[in-house]
Amino acid sequence: MYCYTNSSSWFVFFSAVSLILFLSFHSLFCICRALDEEVDDESPFTYVEGSGKGPKEWGQLNPHWKVCNNGKLQSPIDLLDARVEVFPNLGKLKRDYKPAPAIVMNRGHDITVKWKGYPGKVIINGTDYNLLQCHWHSPSEHTFNGSRYDLELHVIHLNSKGEVAVTGIVYKYGQPDPFLTKLLEHIKRVDHNEQIELGIVNPGIIKFGSRKYYRYIGSLTVPPCTEGVIWTIVKKVFLLNISHIFFNNMYDNDVSYFFFLFIVFLQVRTVSREQVRALREAVHDGFEANARPTQESAGRSVLFYTPKV
């Protein structure tokens, strides 16, 4: 799927090294501080273009949101196979989540689960990023070769310097998601700007579904759209389902056996339509979607990690 000539291999190498250096020292560059986290009240903006508060106008609604319009590292983006650079040395995504008290809140355009105490962490380039919260967007904000999925979960983490790392997981319609199943009744009754105590919630219930992932530097996808965010997008997984068809055809006492291997299907995390509908109806914002349009990649490197066979 990813083939490179010798000359392009050098380009891939230097691009990958550049991104890794950026990841290692990005506190010197575009730093996403805790004070610039996503807003808790999303009512000042919308997702509808032409409303005067849509995505193209976000940067004009608040002086602190200007980067939404003029930033160079904005998210989400379209993850094109042709632009992805395979780099197995990124290493597997390490997470160490623990059960902890949590609340569910209605921010106006999305439902958010926030953990209290210490719910664990992910480790990126040897740095701990503690889990803060997660929330959902429908349809997915990131696209894959131009295609969207039905839902995208963002899991937000923060390190000791106030730098943000987000893990994104996409879902398609199918069986209910176990994590949402545990939260659904609370989600249905939380009002705008209201918080409901959930008790102990185990973030380990959130399943990634794959060890493969994309990595790039981007931004928050809602105002203030702060840049310098380390994005990890879990890759959809292709599996081969092998089935055997036996065909017996007899001519002149001669037996022919035919075996066929068939059905290649796409496995993505699944979510039920009821669950997605509950997430949208709970916020009472009157909109069918809460997904920001994809932004220009502006030549950014997008690395892809796949375990070595």
XYZ file of C-alpha atoms in Angstrom:
309
model
C 0.000 0.000 0.000
C 2.896 2.326 0.800
C 5.667 2.122 -1.753
C 8.562 4.526 -2.100
C 11.535 4.880 -4.419
C 15.036 5.262 -3.031
C 14.910 9.036 -3.461
C 11.546 9.327 -1.769
C 12.819 7.159 1.086
C 15.193 9.973 2.038
C 12.282 12.392 1.993
C 10.281 10.081 4.239
C 13.226 9.684 6.609
C 13.921 13.381 7.004
C 10.206 14.219 7.280
C 9.763 11.595 9.969
C 12.820 12.784 11.886
C 11.551 16.361 11.685
C 8.197 15.398 13.137
C 9.777 13.331 15.900
C 12.050 16.246 16.851
C 9.002 18.459 16.841
C 7.173 16.025 19.097
C 10.161 15.845 21.422
C 10.674 19.581 21.720
C 7.326 21.041 20.735
C 7.159 22.954 24.003
C 9.548 25.331 22.229
C 7.096 25.807 19.381
C 3.302 25.760 19.298
C 2.379 25.017 22.882
C -1.143 24.182 23.868
C -1.474 25.336 27.488
C -4.076 24.258 29.992
C -5.457 27.808 29.984
C -6.215 27.381 26.275
C -8.243 24.204 26.621
C -11.522 23.708 24.827
C -14.331 25.929 26.058
C -16.874 24.493 28.485
C -19.710 26.603 27.051
C -19.974 26.115 23.287
C -23.118 28.202 22.740
C -21.244 31.236 21.262
C -20.416 29.253 18.104
C -22.206 26.826 15.786
C -21.393 24.270 13.094
C -23.680 25.810 10.452
C -22.071 27.946 7.767
C -24.017 31.093 6.970
C -25.295 31.446 10.530
C -22.697 34.125 11.310
C -21.241 31.786 13.933
C -20.202 28.865 11.720
C -16.701 27.361 11.416
C -15.521 29.970 8.897
C -16.490 32.744 11.350
C -15.080 31.219 14.554
C -11.943 33.334 14.383
C -14.017 36.526 14.297
C -16.267 35.746 17.257
C -13.625 36.171 19.975
C -10.184 37.844 19.922
C -8.740 34.701 21.546
C -10.045 32.533 18.712
C -8.223 34.200 15.803
C -6.071 31.140 15.153
C -9.257 29.279 14.110
C -9.093 31.338 10.899
C -5.410 32.089 10.387
C -3.673 29.092 11.965
C -1.352 26.883 9.910
C -1.679 23.683 11.969
C -5.439 23.347 12.229
C -7.420 20.144 12.761
C -9.119 17.976 11.646
C -7.478 16.948 8.376
C -8.017 14.371 5.666
C -5.689 11.399 6.174
C -4.658 10.516 2.642
C -2.812 7.255 2.071
C -0.669 8.938 -0.587
C 0.665 11.483 1.927
C 1.217 9.189 4.888
C 4.763 8.244 5.810
C 5.182 4.784 7.343
C 7.429 4.995 10.408
C 7.432 1.875 12.641
C 9.959 3.394 15.061
C 7.226 5.555 16.580
C 6.455 2.578 18.814
C 3.142 1.273 20.048
C 0.720 3.588 21.800
C 1.122 3.040 25.526
C -1.780 3.748 27.852
C -2.306 3.048 31.520
C -5.883 3.954 32.439
C -7.417 3.491 35.889
C -10.977 3.704 37.269
C -11.672 7.137 38.785
C -14.619 9.405 39.702
C -16.115 11.222 36.724
C -18.882 13.600 35.696
C -20.841 13.965 32.472
C -21.564 17.465 31.203
C -23.423 19.091 28.322
C -21.202 21.762 26.741
C -23.808 22.948 24.269
C -22.728 21.088 21.122
C -21.261 17.897 22.599
C -21.433 15.586 25.600
C -18.247 15.405 27.656
C -17.049 13.002 30.330
C -14.515 14.544 32.729
C -12.492 12.534 35.209
C -11.544 13.682 38.701
C -8.573 12.428 40.655
C -6.147 10.321 38.614
C -7.669 8.233 35.792
C -4.336 7.260 34.260
C -2.284 8.354 31.296
C -0.840 7.742 27.860
C 2.906 7.830 27.219
C 4.219 9.577 24.104
C 7.952 9.849 23.441
C 8.627 9.025 27.083
C 6.341 11.806 28.360
C 3.269 11.143 30.514
C 0.017 12.770 29.396
C -2.686 12.422 32.040
C -6.236 11.688 30.954
C -8.614 14.645 31.364
C -11.810 14.072 29.435
C -13.431 12.639 26.351
C -16.232 13.797 24.051
C -17.906 12.802 20.792
C -18.384 14.309 17.329
C -20.820 13.079 14.695
C -20.059 12.459 11.937
C -16.305 11.944 12.317
C -14.175 15.070 12.022
C -11.103 13.399 10.542
C -11.627 11.816 7.151
C -9.805 8.929 5.496
C -9.153 9.484 1.803
C -12.139 11.832 1.829
C -14.532 9.472 3.621
C -16.151 10.156 6.982
C -17.338 7.708 9.615
C -20.469 8.008 11.729
C -18.820 9.056 14.995
C -15.463 10.137 16.386
C -14.376 10.011 20.020
C -11.700 12.432 21.235
C -9.787 11.414 24.356
C -7.961 14.446 25.762
C -4.697 14.237 27.737
C -2.457 16.871 29.339
C 1.174 16.701 30.469
C 2.883 18.525 33.332
C 3.801 21.419 31.010
C 0.200 21.944 29.960
C 0.681 20.395 26.515
C -2.203 18.481 24.967
C -2.323 15.069 23.285
C -5.560 13.767 21.781
C -6.411 10.225 20.752
C -9.123 9.975 18.086
C -11.184 6.822 17.491
C -13.723 6.493 14.665
C -16.889 4.394 14.678
C -19.388 3.094 12.152
C -23.008 2.108 12.754
C -23.428 -1.394 14.125
C -23.470 -2.959 17.561
C -23.700 -0.598 20.584
C -20.456 0.740 21.991
C -19.873 -0.696 25.518
C -18.550 2.594 26.931
C -21.558 4.592 25.725
C -23.908 1.848 26.918
C -22.773 2.464 30.502
C -23.325 6.221 30.146
C -26.439 6.425 27.987
C -29.081 7.014 30.665
C -27.008 9.807 32.226
C -26.368 11.354 28.806
C -30.078 11.480 28.031
C -30.891 13.561 31.102
C -27.990 16.018 31.362
C -29.056 19.601 30.499
C -26.999 22.392 28.954
C -24.223 23.526 31.315
C -25.295 20.865 33.811
C -22.997 18.274 35.397
C -24.067 14.847 36.629
C -21.916 12.732 38.900
C -21.190 9.329 37.367
C -19.346 7.733 40.276
C -16.366 5.582 39.324
C -15.832 5.286 35.563
C -13.156 3.032 34.074
C -11.648 4.634 30.933
C -10.146 1.259 30.122
C -13.560 0.359 28.707
C -12.712 2.606 25.762
C -11.442 0.180 23.139
C -9.011 1.385 20.491
C -9.614 -1.544 18.144
C -6.158 -1.423 16.569
C -2.481 -1.004 17.396
C -1.961 0.973 14.185
C -2.247 4.736 14.266
C -1.568 8.038 12.512
C 0.430 10.778 14.253
C 0.573 14.465 13.351
C 0.694 17.940 14.906
C -2.574 19.857 14.780
C -4.986 21.839 16.920
C -8.082 21.639 19.051
C -11.087 21.198 16.729
C -13.275 23.625 18.688
C -12.488 27.212 19.767
C -9.988 28.468 20.722
C -8.465 26.068 18.110
C -5.112 26.201 19.921
C -2.264 24.657 17.936
C 0.550 22.340 19.000
C -1.698 19.390 19.827
C -0.239 15.904 19.320
C -2.875 13.918 17.453
C -3.003 10.129 17.446
C -5.741 8.734 15.199
C -6.344 5.029 15.600
C -6.370 3.432 12.163
C -9.286 1.420 10.868
C -8.357 -2.250 10.565
C -8.668 -4.514 7.569
C -9.192 -8.172 8.380
C -9.397 -11.153 6.083
C -12.278 -13.473 6.842
C -11.402 -16.803 5.284
C -14.292 -19.013 4.217
C -14.089 -22.214 2.266
C -16.546 -23.144 -0.434
C -16.397 -26.766 -1.469
C -17.615 -27.505 -4.941
C -17.861 -31.109 -6.163
C -18.155 -31.556 -9.885
C -18.029 -35.080 -11.316
C -17.305 -35.830 -14.927
C -16.424 -39.374 -15.994
C -15.721 -40.308 -12.380
C -13.268 -37.441 -12.158
C -13.700 -35.271 -9.078
C -12.728 -31.601 -9.101
C -12.435 -29.677 -5.819
C -12.618 -25.935 -5.731
C -11.754 -23.919 -2.645
C -12.312 -20.194 -2.510
C -10.995 -17.650 -0.031
C -13.289 -14.674 0.052
C -14.740 -11.685 1.895
C -12.404 -8.903 2.890
C -14.215 -6.598 5.267
C -13.522 -3.430 7.173
C -13.485 -3.629 10.942
C -13.978 -0.347 12.775
C -15.284 0.229 16.278
C -19.088 0.238 16.153
C -21.788 2.366 17.733
C -25.565 2.043 17.509
C -27.753 4.617 15.790
C -29.619 5.060 19.072
C -26.392 5.994 20.844
C -25.415 8.579 18.221
C -28.957 9.967 18.218
C -28.858 10.253 22.018
C -25.593 12.217 21.869
C -27.077 14.688 19.382
C -30.500 15.028 21.019
C -29.057 15.491 24.498
C -27.404 18.820 23.664
C -30.647 20.347 22.310
C -28.751 22.603 19.905
C -31.010 21.857 16.939
C -28.116 20.791 14.705
C -27.695 17.416 13.054
C -23.915 17.431 13.274
C -21.069 18.781 15.393
C -18.101 18.098 13.133
C -15.708 20.815 12.004
C -14.840 20.668 8.287
C -11.393 19.348 7.427
C -8.609 21.922 7.311
C -5.660 22.354 4.965
C -2.816 20.020 5.841
C -0.334 22.659 4.595
C 2.345 20.083 3.847
C 2.392 18.689 7.373
C 3.980 15.304 7.922
C 1.581 12.537 8.906
C 3.343 9.481 10.266
C 1.846 6.023 10.358
C 2.797 3.380 12.890
C 2.241 -0.294 12.242
C 3.696 -3.092 14.404
C 6.575 -5.000 12.881
C 5.563 -8.461 11.741
